[in-house]
Each structure stands twice: as structure tokens, then as C-alpha cells.
N, C-alpha and C. Protein backbone atom coordinates (compact mmCIF):
# COMPACT_ATOMS: atom_id res chain seq x y z
N MET A 1 77.03 -15.46 79.34
CA MET A 1 77.92 -15.80 78.26
C MET A 1 77.09 -16.03 77.01
N ALA A 2 76.39 -15.03 76.62
CA ALA A 2 75.52 -15.12 75.44
C ALA A 2 76.35 -14.93 74.19
N ALA A 3 75.68 -14.68 73.10
CA ALA A 3 76.37 -14.43 71.84
C ALA A 3 77.03 -13.08 71.92
N VAL A 4 78.19 -13.04 72.56
CA VAL A 4 78.79 -11.76 72.91
C VAL A 4 79.35 -11.00 71.72
N LEU A 5 79.71 -11.67 70.68
CA LEU A 5 80.23 -10.94 69.53
C LEU A 5 79.18 -10.72 68.47
N GLY A 6 78.32 -11.69 68.26
CA GLY A 6 77.23 -11.56 67.31
C GLY A 6 77.69 -11.14 65.93
N GLY A 7 76.80 -11.20 64.98
CA GLY A 7 77.07 -10.69 63.63
C GLY A 7 78.34 -11.22 63.02
N ASP A 8 79.06 -10.36 62.34
CA ASP A 8 80.30 -10.72 61.66
C ASP A 8 81.46 -10.64 62.64
N ARG A 9 81.79 -11.77 63.24
CA ARG A 9 82.84 -11.79 64.26
C ARG A 9 84.19 -11.37 63.70
N GLU A 10 84.50 -11.74 62.47
CA GLU A 10 85.79 -11.36 61.89
C GLU A 10 85.96 -9.85 61.91
N GLN A 11 84.89 -9.13 61.63
CA GLN A 11 84.95 -7.67 61.61
C GLN A 11 85.17 -7.12 63.02
N VAL A 12 84.59 -7.77 64.03
CA VAL A 12 84.70 -7.29 65.40
C VAL A 12 86.09 -7.55 65.96
N VAL A 13 86.62 -8.77 65.79
CA VAL A 13 87.84 -9.14 66.48
C VAL A 13 89.11 -8.90 65.69
N GLY A 14 89.03 -8.81 64.38
CA GLY A 14 90.23 -8.59 63.59
C GLY A 14 91.09 -9.84 63.50
N SER A 15 92.41 -9.68 63.43
CA SER A 15 93.27 -10.83 63.16
C SER A 15 94.38 -11.00 64.19
N SER A 16 94.14 -10.68 65.44
CA SER A 16 95.13 -10.88 66.48
C SER A 16 95.08 -12.32 66.96
N ASP A 17 95.86 -12.65 68.00
CA ASP A 17 95.87 -14.05 68.40
C ASP A 17 95.76 -14.33 69.89
N ARG A 18 95.73 -13.35 70.76
CA ARG A 18 95.55 -13.59 72.19
C ARG A 18 94.35 -12.82 72.65
N TRP A 19 93.43 -13.52 73.31
CA TRP A 19 92.13 -12.96 73.64
C TRP A 19 91.77 -13.27 75.07
N CYS A 20 91.25 -12.30 75.79
CA CYS A 20 90.76 -12.51 77.15
C CYS A 20 89.27 -12.19 77.16
N TRP A 21 88.48 -13.12 77.63
CA TRP A 21 87.02 -13.01 77.61
C TRP A 21 86.53 -13.00 79.04
N CYS A 22 85.83 -11.95 79.44
CA CYS A 22 85.35 -11.80 80.81
C CYS A 22 83.84 -11.78 80.84
N SER A 23 83.28 -12.50 81.78
CA SER A 23 81.83 -12.54 81.92
C SER A 23 81.51 -12.69 83.39
N ARG A 24 80.33 -12.31 83.77
CA ARG A 24 79.87 -12.53 85.14
C ARG A 24 78.60 -13.34 85.03
N SER A 25 78.62 -14.56 85.58
CA SER A 25 77.47 -15.43 85.35
C SER A 25 76.88 -16.01 86.62
N ARG A 26 77.22 -15.48 87.76
CA ARG A 26 76.66 -16.01 89.00
C ARG A 26 75.14 -16.06 88.90
N ASP A 27 74.56 -17.14 89.38
CA ASP A 27 73.11 -17.32 89.42
C ASP A 27 72.49 -17.45 88.04
N ARG A 28 73.24 -17.88 87.06
CA ARG A 28 72.67 -18.14 85.74
C ARG A 28 72.98 -19.57 85.34
N VAL A 29 72.12 -20.15 84.56
CA VAL A 29 72.32 -21.49 84.04
C VAL A 29 72.76 -21.37 82.59
N HIS A 30 73.76 -22.13 82.20
CA HIS A 30 74.31 -22.03 80.85
C HIS A 30 73.98 -23.27 80.05
N GLY A 31 73.65 -23.06 78.80
CA GLY A 31 73.38 -24.17 77.89
C GLY A 31 74.56 -24.41 76.97
N PRO A 32 74.35 -25.18 75.92
CA PRO A 32 75.43 -25.56 75.01
C PRO A 32 76.13 -24.38 74.33
N GLY A 33 75.49 -23.23 74.20
CA GLY A 33 76.11 -22.10 73.52
C GLY A 33 76.88 -21.19 74.45
N ALA A 34 77.06 -21.60 75.71
CA ALA A 34 77.61 -20.72 76.73
C ALA A 34 78.97 -20.14 76.38
N ALA A 35 79.86 -20.91 75.81
CA ALA A 35 81.21 -20.43 75.53
C ALA A 35 81.46 -20.29 74.04
N ARG A 36 80.42 -20.02 73.28
CA ARG A 36 80.54 -20.05 71.83
C ARG A 36 81.61 -19.11 71.30
N ASP A 37 81.79 -17.96 71.89
CA ASP A 37 82.78 -17.02 71.36
C ASP A 37 84.20 -17.45 71.66
N ALA A 38 84.45 -17.94 72.88
CA ALA A 38 85.78 -18.45 73.20
C ALA A 38 86.12 -19.62 72.30
N ILE A 39 85.18 -20.51 72.10
CA ILE A 39 85.38 -21.68 71.24
C ILE A 39 85.53 -21.26 69.78
N TRP A 40 84.74 -20.29 69.35
CA TRP A 40 84.83 -19.79 67.98
C TRP A 40 86.22 -19.24 67.71
N LEU A 41 86.74 -18.41 68.63
CA LEU A 41 88.06 -17.82 68.44
C LEU A 41 89.15 -18.89 68.48
N ALA A 42 89.05 -19.81 69.43
CA ALA A 42 90.05 -20.88 69.53
C ALA A 42 90.05 -21.71 68.25
N GLY A 43 88.89 -21.91 67.66
CA GLY A 43 88.79 -22.65 66.41
C GLY A 43 89.43 -21.94 65.24
N ARG A 44 89.71 -20.66 65.39
CA ARG A 44 90.37 -19.88 64.35
C ARG A 44 91.83 -19.58 64.70
N GLY A 45 92.36 -20.33 65.65
CA GLY A 45 93.77 -20.23 65.96
C GLY A 45 94.15 -19.32 67.11
N TRP A 46 93.19 -18.67 67.73
CA TRP A 46 93.50 -17.78 68.85
C TRP A 46 93.84 -18.60 70.09
N THR A 47 94.67 -18.04 70.94
CA THR A 47 94.88 -18.55 72.29
C THR A 47 93.98 -17.71 73.18
N VAL A 48 93.05 -18.35 73.89
CA VAL A 48 92.00 -17.64 74.62
C VAL A 48 92.14 -17.87 76.12
N THR A 49 92.05 -16.81 76.89
CA THR A 49 91.90 -16.90 78.34
C THR A 49 90.45 -16.52 78.62
N ALA A 50 89.67 -17.47 79.09
CA ALA A 50 88.24 -17.25 79.34
C ALA A 50 88.03 -17.18 80.85
N VAL A 51 87.34 -16.14 81.30
CA VAL A 51 87.19 -15.85 82.72
C VAL A 51 85.73 -15.81 83.11
N ASP A 52 85.42 -16.40 84.26
CA ASP A 52 84.08 -16.32 84.81
C ASP A 52 84.19 -16.48 86.32
N VAL A 53 83.19 -16.02 87.04
CA VAL A 53 83.15 -16.16 88.49
C VAL A 53 82.66 -17.56 88.89
N SER A 54 81.94 -18.22 88.01
CA SER A 54 81.29 -19.49 88.32
C SER A 54 82.12 -20.69 87.87
N SER A 55 82.48 -21.56 88.82
CA SER A 55 83.20 -22.78 88.46
C SER A 55 82.32 -23.71 87.65
N VAL A 56 81.01 -23.69 87.90
CA VAL A 56 80.08 -24.53 87.14
C VAL A 56 80.06 -24.08 85.68
N ALA A 57 79.96 -22.77 85.45
CA ALA A 57 79.95 -22.25 84.08
C ALA A 57 81.25 -22.60 83.37
N LEU A 58 82.38 -22.49 84.07
CA LEU A 58 83.67 -22.80 83.46
C LEU A 58 83.79 -24.29 83.12
N SER A 59 83.30 -25.15 84.00
CA SER A 59 83.33 -26.60 83.74
C SER A 59 82.50 -26.95 82.51
N ARG A 60 81.33 -26.37 82.44
CA ARG A 60 80.46 -26.63 81.29
C ARG A 60 81.08 -26.11 80.00
N ALA A 61 81.65 -24.92 80.08
CA ALA A 61 82.28 -24.33 78.90
C ALA A 61 83.48 -25.17 78.46
N ALA A 62 84.27 -25.65 79.41
CA ALA A 62 85.43 -26.50 79.08
C ALA A 62 84.98 -27.78 78.40
N ALA A 63 83.87 -28.35 78.85
CA ALA A 63 83.34 -29.56 78.21
C ALA A 63 82.94 -29.28 76.77
N HIS A 64 82.33 -28.12 76.52
CA HIS A 64 81.96 -27.75 75.15
C HIS A 64 83.21 -27.56 74.29
N ALA A 65 84.26 -26.97 74.87
CA ALA A 65 85.51 -26.77 74.13
C ALA A 65 86.15 -28.12 73.79
N GLU A 66 86.09 -29.06 74.72
CA GLU A 66 86.62 -30.40 74.48
C GLU A 66 85.88 -31.05 73.31
N THR A 67 84.57 -30.96 73.31
CA THR A 67 83.75 -31.51 72.23
C THR A 67 84.10 -30.87 70.89
N ALA A 68 84.38 -29.57 70.92
CA ALA A 68 84.71 -28.83 69.69
C ALA A 68 86.15 -29.05 69.23
N GLY A 69 86.96 -29.72 70.07
CA GLY A 69 88.33 -30.00 69.70
C GLY A 69 89.29 -28.84 69.88
N VAL A 70 88.93 -27.86 70.72
CA VAL A 70 89.79 -26.69 70.91
C VAL A 70 90.21 -26.49 72.37
N ALA A 71 90.04 -27.50 73.19
CA ALA A 71 90.32 -27.36 74.62
C ALA A 71 91.75 -26.89 74.89
N GLY A 72 92.70 -27.31 74.08
CA GLY A 72 94.10 -26.94 74.29
C GLY A 72 94.41 -25.49 74.00
N ARG A 73 93.49 -24.77 73.39
CA ARG A 73 93.73 -23.36 73.05
C ARG A 73 93.04 -22.40 74.02
N ILE A 74 92.31 -22.95 75.00
CA ILE A 74 91.57 -22.09 75.93
C ILE A 74 92.01 -22.37 77.35
N ASP A 75 92.40 -21.31 78.05
CA ASP A 75 92.75 -21.37 79.47
C ASP A 75 91.55 -20.84 80.24
N TRP A 76 90.81 -21.72 80.91
CA TRP A 76 89.62 -21.34 81.68
C TRP A 76 90.06 -20.91 83.07
N GLN A 77 89.77 -19.68 83.46
CA GLN A 77 90.19 -19.16 84.77
C GLN A 77 89.00 -18.64 85.55
N GLN A 78 88.96 -19.00 86.83
CA GLN A 78 87.91 -18.49 87.71
C GLN A 78 88.44 -17.26 88.44
N HIS A 79 87.71 -16.16 88.30
CA HIS A 79 88.08 -14.91 88.98
C HIS A 79 86.82 -14.22 89.47
N GLU A 80 86.88 -13.67 90.65
CA GLU A 80 85.90 -12.67 91.10
C GLU A 80 86.53 -11.37 90.63
N LEU A 81 86.08 -10.86 89.50
CA LEU A 81 86.79 -9.80 88.79
C LEU A 81 87.03 -8.54 89.61
N GLY A 82 86.26 -8.28 90.62
CA GLY A 82 86.52 -7.13 91.47
C GLY A 82 87.71 -7.35 92.39
N GLU A 83 88.15 -8.61 92.50
CA GLU A 83 89.27 -8.95 93.38
C GLU A 83 90.51 -9.41 92.64
N SER A 84 90.35 -10.04 91.50
CA SER A 84 91.50 -10.52 90.73
C SER A 84 91.17 -10.45 89.24
N PHE A 85 92.22 -10.44 88.44
CA PHE A 85 92.08 -10.34 86.99
C PHE A 85 93.19 -11.18 86.38
N PRO A 86 92.98 -11.78 85.22
CA PRO A 86 94.05 -12.58 84.60
C PRO A 86 95.32 -11.76 84.39
N GLU A 87 96.45 -12.41 84.58
CA GLU A 87 97.73 -11.74 84.36
C GLU A 87 98.06 -11.73 82.88
N GLY A 88 98.92 -10.82 82.50
CA GLY A 88 99.39 -10.77 81.12
C GLY A 88 98.73 -9.68 80.33
N SER A 89 99.11 -9.61 79.05
CA SER A 89 98.50 -8.64 78.14
C SER A 89 97.93 -9.40 76.95
N TYR A 90 96.92 -8.79 76.33
CA TYR A 90 96.14 -9.48 75.31
C TYR A 90 95.91 -8.56 74.12
N ASP A 91 95.79 -9.17 72.94
CA ASP A 91 95.47 -8.42 71.73
C ASP A 91 94.01 -7.99 71.71
N LEU A 92 93.16 -8.76 72.37
CA LEU A 92 91.74 -8.41 72.49
C LEU A 92 91.27 -8.78 73.88
N VAL A 93 90.67 -7.82 74.57
CA VAL A 93 89.99 -8.09 75.84
C VAL A 93 88.53 -7.75 75.62
N SER A 94 87.66 -8.70 75.93
CA SER A 94 86.23 -8.54 75.70
C SER A 94 85.51 -8.66 77.04
N ALA A 95 84.85 -7.60 77.46
CA ALA A 95 84.09 -7.59 78.72
C ALA A 95 82.61 -7.49 78.36
N GLN A 96 81.86 -8.51 78.68
CA GLN A 96 80.50 -8.65 78.19
C GLN A 96 79.47 -8.62 79.30
N PHE A 97 78.56 -7.67 79.23
CA PHE A 97 77.37 -7.61 80.07
C PHE A 97 77.71 -7.76 81.56
N LEU A 98 78.59 -6.91 82.04
CA LEU A 98 78.98 -6.93 83.45
C LEU A 98 77.95 -6.15 84.27
N HIS A 99 76.80 -6.76 84.47
CA HIS A 99 75.73 -6.18 85.27
C HIS A 99 75.40 -7.18 86.37
N SER A 100 75.06 -6.69 87.55
CA SER A 100 74.76 -7.60 88.64
C SER A 100 73.89 -6.90 89.68
N LEU A 101 72.97 -7.69 90.28
CA LEU A 101 72.20 -7.17 91.41
C LEU A 101 73.07 -7.11 92.65
N ALA A 102 74.10 -7.95 92.70
CA ALA A 102 75.06 -7.90 93.81
C ALA A 102 76.03 -6.75 93.54
N GLU A 103 76.71 -6.30 94.57
CA GLU A 103 77.67 -5.22 94.41
C GLU A 103 78.77 -5.66 93.44
N LEU A 104 79.07 -4.83 92.48
CA LEU A 104 80.06 -5.14 91.46
C LEU A 104 80.84 -3.88 91.11
N PRO A 105 82.15 -3.86 91.35
CA PRO A 105 82.95 -2.67 91.02
C PRO A 105 83.22 -2.60 89.51
N ARG A 106 82.17 -2.35 88.75
CA ARG A 106 82.22 -2.42 87.29
C ARG A 106 83.30 -1.52 86.69
N GLU A 107 83.39 -0.29 87.14
CA GLU A 107 84.38 0.63 86.57
C GLU A 107 85.80 0.13 86.81
N GLU A 108 86.07 -0.40 88.02
CA GLU A 108 87.40 -0.93 88.33
C GLU A 108 87.72 -2.13 87.44
N ILE A 109 86.72 -3.00 87.24
CA ILE A 109 86.92 -4.17 86.39
C ILE A 109 87.24 -3.74 84.96
N LEU A 110 86.49 -2.77 84.45
CA LEU A 110 86.73 -2.32 83.08
C LEU A 110 88.08 -1.62 82.94
N ARG A 111 88.52 -0.91 83.98
CA ARG A 111 89.85 -0.30 83.93
C ARG A 111 90.93 -1.39 83.94
N ALA A 112 90.72 -2.45 84.73
CA ALA A 112 91.66 -3.58 84.72
C ALA A 112 91.70 -4.22 83.34
N ALA A 113 90.53 -4.33 82.71
CA ALA A 113 90.46 -4.88 81.35
C ALA A 113 91.26 -4.01 80.39
N ALA A 114 91.11 -2.70 80.49
CA ALA A 114 91.86 -1.79 79.62
C ALA A 114 93.36 -1.93 79.86
N ASN A 115 93.75 -2.06 81.12
CA ASN A 115 95.17 -2.21 81.44
C ASN A 115 95.76 -3.49 80.89
N ALA A 116 94.92 -4.50 80.63
CA ALA A 116 95.39 -5.79 80.11
C ALA A 116 95.52 -5.80 78.58
N VAL A 117 95.14 -4.71 77.92
CA VAL A 117 95.22 -4.65 76.46
C VAL A 117 96.66 -4.30 76.05
N ALA A 118 97.22 -5.13 75.18
CA ALA A 118 98.58 -4.91 74.68
C ALA A 118 98.59 -3.71 73.72
N PRO A 119 99.75 -3.07 73.53
CA PRO A 119 99.84 -2.01 72.52
C PRO A 119 99.37 -2.54 71.16
N GLY A 120 98.51 -1.77 70.50
CA GLY A 120 97.93 -2.19 69.24
C GLY A 120 96.70 -3.07 69.40
N GLY A 121 96.37 -3.42 70.65
CA GLY A 121 95.25 -4.31 70.93
C GLY A 121 93.93 -3.57 71.11
N THR A 122 92.87 -4.35 71.28
CA THR A 122 91.51 -3.82 71.32
C THR A 122 90.79 -4.22 72.60
N LEU A 123 89.99 -3.30 73.11
CA LEU A 123 89.08 -3.56 74.23
C LEU A 123 87.66 -3.45 73.69
N LEU A 124 86.87 -4.51 73.87
CA LEU A 124 85.48 -4.54 73.43
C LEU A 124 84.60 -4.70 74.65
N ILE A 125 83.68 -3.76 74.85
CA ILE A 125 82.76 -3.78 75.99
C ILE A 125 81.34 -3.76 75.47
N GLU A 126 80.52 -4.67 75.97
CA GLU A 126 79.10 -4.70 75.62
C GLU A 126 78.31 -4.65 76.91
N GLY A 127 77.20 -3.92 76.90
CA GLY A 127 76.35 -3.84 78.08
C GLY A 127 74.91 -3.56 77.69
N HIS A 128 74.03 -3.80 78.63
CA HIS A 128 72.61 -3.50 78.42
C HIS A 128 72.33 -2.07 78.84
N LEU A 129 71.41 -1.43 78.14
CA LEU A 129 70.91 -0.11 78.55
C LEU A 129 69.49 -0.33 79.05
N GLY A 130 69.36 -0.62 80.31
CA GLY A 130 68.05 -0.87 80.90
C GLY A 130 67.66 -2.33 80.85
N PHE A 131 66.43 -2.59 81.24
CA PHE A 131 65.94 -3.95 81.38
C PHE A 131 64.99 -4.30 80.24
N PRO A 132 64.83 -5.59 79.94
CA PRO A 132 63.92 -5.98 78.86
C PRO A 132 62.47 -5.69 79.22
N SER A 133 61.64 -5.57 78.20
CA SER A 133 60.23 -5.21 78.41
C SER A 133 59.47 -6.22 79.25
N TRP A 134 59.88 -7.47 79.26
CA TRP A 134 59.17 -8.49 80.03
C TRP A 134 59.56 -8.50 81.50
N GLN A 135 60.58 -7.75 81.89
CA GLN A 135 60.97 -7.69 83.30
C GLN A 135 60.27 -6.49 83.92
N HIS A 136 59.35 -6.75 84.83
CA HIS A 136 58.52 -5.69 85.38
C HIS A 136 59.11 -5.06 86.64
N GLU A 137 60.06 -5.71 87.27
CA GLU A 137 60.67 -5.17 88.48
C GLU A 137 61.89 -4.34 88.09
N ALA A 138 61.89 -3.08 88.48
CA ALA A 138 63.01 -2.19 88.16
C ALA A 138 64.14 -2.39 89.18
N HIS A 139 65.36 -2.21 88.71
CA HIS A 139 66.53 -2.30 89.58
C HIS A 139 67.43 -1.10 89.30
N PRO A 140 67.09 0.06 89.85
CA PRO A 140 67.88 1.26 89.55
C PRO A 140 69.32 1.17 90.06
N GLU A 141 69.60 0.24 90.98
CA GLU A 141 70.95 0.10 91.52
C GLU A 141 71.91 -0.58 90.53
N VAL A 142 71.38 -1.18 89.48
CA VAL A 142 72.23 -1.84 88.48
C VAL A 142 72.62 -0.81 87.42
N PRO A 143 73.91 -0.53 87.29
CA PRO A 143 74.33 0.49 86.32
C PRO A 143 74.12 0.04 84.88
N SER A 144 73.64 0.97 84.08
CA SER A 144 73.45 0.75 82.64
C SER A 144 73.98 1.97 81.90
N PRO A 145 75.31 2.19 81.96
CA PRO A 145 75.86 3.41 81.38
C PRO A 145 75.80 3.44 79.85
N LYS A 146 75.62 4.65 79.34
CA LYS A 146 75.64 4.89 77.90
C LYS A 146 77.10 4.83 77.42
N PRO A 147 77.32 4.69 76.11
CA PRO A 147 78.69 4.57 75.60
C PRO A 147 79.64 5.67 76.07
N ALA A 148 79.21 6.92 76.02
CA ALA A 148 80.09 8.02 76.45
C ALA A 148 80.47 7.89 77.92
N GLU A 149 79.54 7.40 78.75
CA GLU A 149 79.83 7.20 80.17
C GLU A 149 80.83 6.07 80.37
N VAL A 150 80.71 5.01 79.58
CA VAL A 150 81.66 3.90 79.66
C VAL A 150 83.06 4.41 79.33
N ILE A 151 83.18 5.18 78.26
CA ILE A 151 84.49 5.71 77.87
C ILE A 151 85.05 6.62 78.95
N GLU A 152 84.21 7.46 79.52
CA GLU A 152 84.66 8.35 80.61
C GLU A 152 85.12 7.53 81.81
N ASP A 153 84.36 6.49 82.18
CA ASP A 153 84.72 5.65 83.33
C ASP A 153 86.03 4.91 83.14
N LEU A 154 86.41 4.64 81.89
CA LEU A 154 87.66 3.92 81.63
C LEU A 154 88.89 4.76 81.97
N ARG A 155 88.76 6.09 81.93
CA ARG A 155 89.88 7.00 82.21
C ARG A 155 91.09 6.66 81.33
N LEU A 156 90.84 6.55 80.05
CA LEU A 156 91.90 6.21 79.10
C LEU A 156 92.90 7.35 78.98
N GLY A 157 94.16 7.02 78.91
CA GLY A 157 95.20 8.03 78.78
C GLY A 157 95.05 8.81 77.48
N GLU A 158 95.14 10.13 77.58
CA GLU A 158 94.97 10.98 76.40
C GLU A 158 96.02 10.64 75.35
N GLY A 159 95.56 10.44 74.12
CA GLY A 159 96.45 10.13 73.02
C GLY A 159 96.90 8.68 72.96
N GLU A 160 96.54 7.88 73.97
CA GLU A 160 96.97 6.48 74.01
C GLU A 160 95.97 5.53 73.36
N TRP A 161 94.73 6.00 73.16
CA TRP A 161 93.67 5.14 72.67
C TRP A 161 92.93 5.79 71.51
N GLU A 162 92.39 4.95 70.64
CA GLU A 162 91.55 5.39 69.54
C GLU A 162 90.16 4.77 69.74
N ILE A 163 89.13 5.60 69.69
CA ILE A 163 87.76 5.09 69.83
C ILE A 163 87.30 4.62 68.46
N LEU A 164 87.03 3.32 68.35
CA LEU A 164 86.60 2.72 67.08
C LEU A 164 85.09 2.64 66.98
N VAL A 165 84.42 2.30 68.08
CA VAL A 165 82.96 2.18 68.12
C VAL A 165 82.48 2.72 69.46
N SER A 166 81.43 3.52 69.43
CA SER A 166 80.77 4.02 70.64
C SER A 166 79.32 4.24 70.26
N ARG A 167 78.47 3.22 70.52
CA ARG A 167 77.10 3.33 70.02
C ARG A 167 76.11 2.54 70.85
N GLU A 168 74.87 2.96 70.72
CA GLU A 168 73.73 2.21 71.23
C GLU A 168 73.10 1.51 70.05
N HIS A 169 72.56 0.33 70.27
CA HIS A 169 71.93 -0.40 69.18
C HIS A 169 70.85 -1.33 69.72
N GLU A 170 69.87 -1.59 68.88
CA GLU A 170 68.78 -2.48 69.26
C GLU A 170 69.07 -3.88 68.75
N ARG A 171 68.58 -4.88 69.50
CA ARG A 171 68.66 -6.26 69.05
C ARG A 171 67.43 -6.99 69.53
N GLU A 172 67.08 -8.03 68.82
CA GLU A 172 65.93 -8.85 69.20
C GLU A 172 66.37 -9.87 70.25
N GLN A 173 65.49 -10.13 71.20
CA GLN A 173 65.77 -11.09 72.25
C GLN A 173 64.47 -11.81 72.59
N ALA A 174 64.58 -13.08 72.94
CA ALA A 174 63.41 -13.84 73.37
C ALA A 174 63.27 -13.72 74.88
N GLY A 175 62.06 -13.49 75.35
CA GLY A 175 61.78 -13.44 76.78
C GLY A 175 61.68 -14.84 77.36
N PRO A 176 61.42 -14.95 78.65
CA PRO A 176 61.38 -16.26 79.32
C PRO A 176 60.29 -17.19 78.79
N ASP A 177 59.24 -16.63 78.23
CA ASP A 177 58.17 -17.45 77.66
C ASP A 177 58.25 -17.51 76.14
N GLY A 178 59.38 -17.10 75.58
CA GLY A 178 59.58 -17.16 74.14
C GLY A 178 59.10 -15.95 73.38
N GLU A 179 58.52 -14.97 74.08
CA GLU A 179 58.02 -13.78 73.39
C GLU A 179 59.19 -12.93 72.90
N ALA A 180 59.03 -12.38 71.71
CA ALA A 180 60.06 -11.53 71.12
C ALA A 180 60.00 -10.14 71.74
N THR A 181 61.15 -9.58 71.99
CA THR A 181 61.23 -8.22 72.50
C THR A 181 62.47 -7.56 71.91
N THR A 182 62.48 -6.25 71.90
CA THR A 182 63.64 -5.50 71.43
C THR A 182 64.39 -5.00 72.65
N ARG A 183 65.70 -5.15 72.62
CA ARG A 183 66.55 -4.75 73.73
C ARG A 183 67.55 -3.72 73.22
N VAL A 184 67.86 -2.72 74.02
CA VAL A 184 68.86 -1.73 73.65
C VAL A 184 70.15 -2.04 74.40
N ASP A 185 71.23 -2.16 73.65
CA ASP A 185 72.54 -2.44 74.22
C ASP A 185 73.52 -1.33 73.87
N CYS A 186 74.67 -1.40 74.49
CA CYS A 186 75.74 -0.42 74.32
C CYS A 186 76.99 -1.17 73.89
N THR A 187 77.68 -0.67 72.88
CA THR A 187 78.95 -1.25 72.45
C THR A 187 80.01 -0.16 72.44
N VAL A 188 81.14 -0.47 73.07
CA VAL A 188 82.31 0.40 73.04
C VAL A 188 83.49 -0.47 72.61
N LYS A 189 84.19 -0.01 71.59
CA LYS A 189 85.38 -0.70 71.10
C LYS A 189 86.48 0.34 70.95
N VAL A 190 87.57 0.15 71.70
CA VAL A 190 88.69 1.09 71.65
C VAL A 190 89.98 0.32 71.38
N ARG A 191 90.92 0.99 70.73
CA ARG A 191 92.20 0.36 70.40
C ARG A 191 93.33 1.15 71.06
N ARG A 192 94.20 0.40 71.75
CA ARG A 192 95.39 1.03 72.34
C ARG A 192 96.39 1.28 71.21
N ARG A 193 96.87 2.49 71.12
CA ARG A 193 97.83 2.81 70.06
C ARG A 193 99.13 2.03 70.30
N PRO A 194 99.79 1.61 69.20
CA PRO A 194 101.05 0.84 69.33
C PRO A 194 102.16 1.65 69.99
């Protein structure tokens, strides 16, 4: 649950009001910034459904939302996304860094995310393209699809969606010992036609 929107969030999310945020955080420890995007959106009037597999991550995030005064605008839900997904439709569904060493039906999860987008709504997907320079052990079993592959895997209905963003981009990241490294990520943003 890192800085999933980054940069100018207003430009990324637009002006809708129902948001579903999906993350996979098993085996990770979260600090005070863990739910910053859900809290940021709730602070701007959005009703947010925030999803994670980890009850610990959700508890910590809920505590941060309480401190920020937006707890009433965020519905924290625990889901193993390959088995269940939040009900309803949303103006924005954001699926962030769904990579795992454990088996993860990533394409099915992203299709479920697309199905949850309301007419006129947006699906935002972010992922890593490979591993950071400080990680010396390769994991070829972890998918790192390029933007065109993500779009193909979504199986979007012809004429039903507009591709707004499909790109690879570099960003700076700190390694475990604080060393700076450049990481390549993938962003896909599509809008369901009204």
C-alpha cells in the first residue's frame, strides 16, 4: 500500500465519488503512510472501499483513518481477491502492485476489478516491470506484464472502454539500506464508456 497514486492525484482520479482500492500486502509490514491514498480520497469527500488480504494491514489503516478524521468515509474490507471481490460498482477502481511469490490469479482479479467499474468510471492499474536493482534473487514466476499485455489480459469489451493511459515509466525508490535506485513501473488507466 505504497504511494499508489503519486504525483498530482487530482489529475489521476478526477472528480467522481465512489472508489475501490485493492492491494495485496501479505507478508509486508505497513507504516503510517500505508493507507494514504484511501485517506486522501476520503478527505476530499469520496466514499472509499479499501480492500486488502491482511487483517493487520486493514486494522492499521483504519487507525490512520480515525486519526485523520475520515474513518466514516472508508469501508475497510478483507478479501482474498482470487476468491472474493467487493460487491457493487465504483466510479474508480484502483488495483495496485498485485504481484506475489504465492500463487495469485492476477488476470482474474483485474477482470473482476474491471467488472466493478460503473459506466463512465475508471480502472487504474499499477504494477512493477521486474525487480529492483538491489534484489539479487530473480523470481521469473512473478508476472510483470507490460501495459499492452495488461490491456489484453483484461479482455475489455470492444467499444465499451477508452484507453486513457498505457505506459511504462521510471520512478526513484529507496532500497532496504536507503540506497537510491530507479524502478520501472507500468500504468494502465481505462474508462468505461457511459
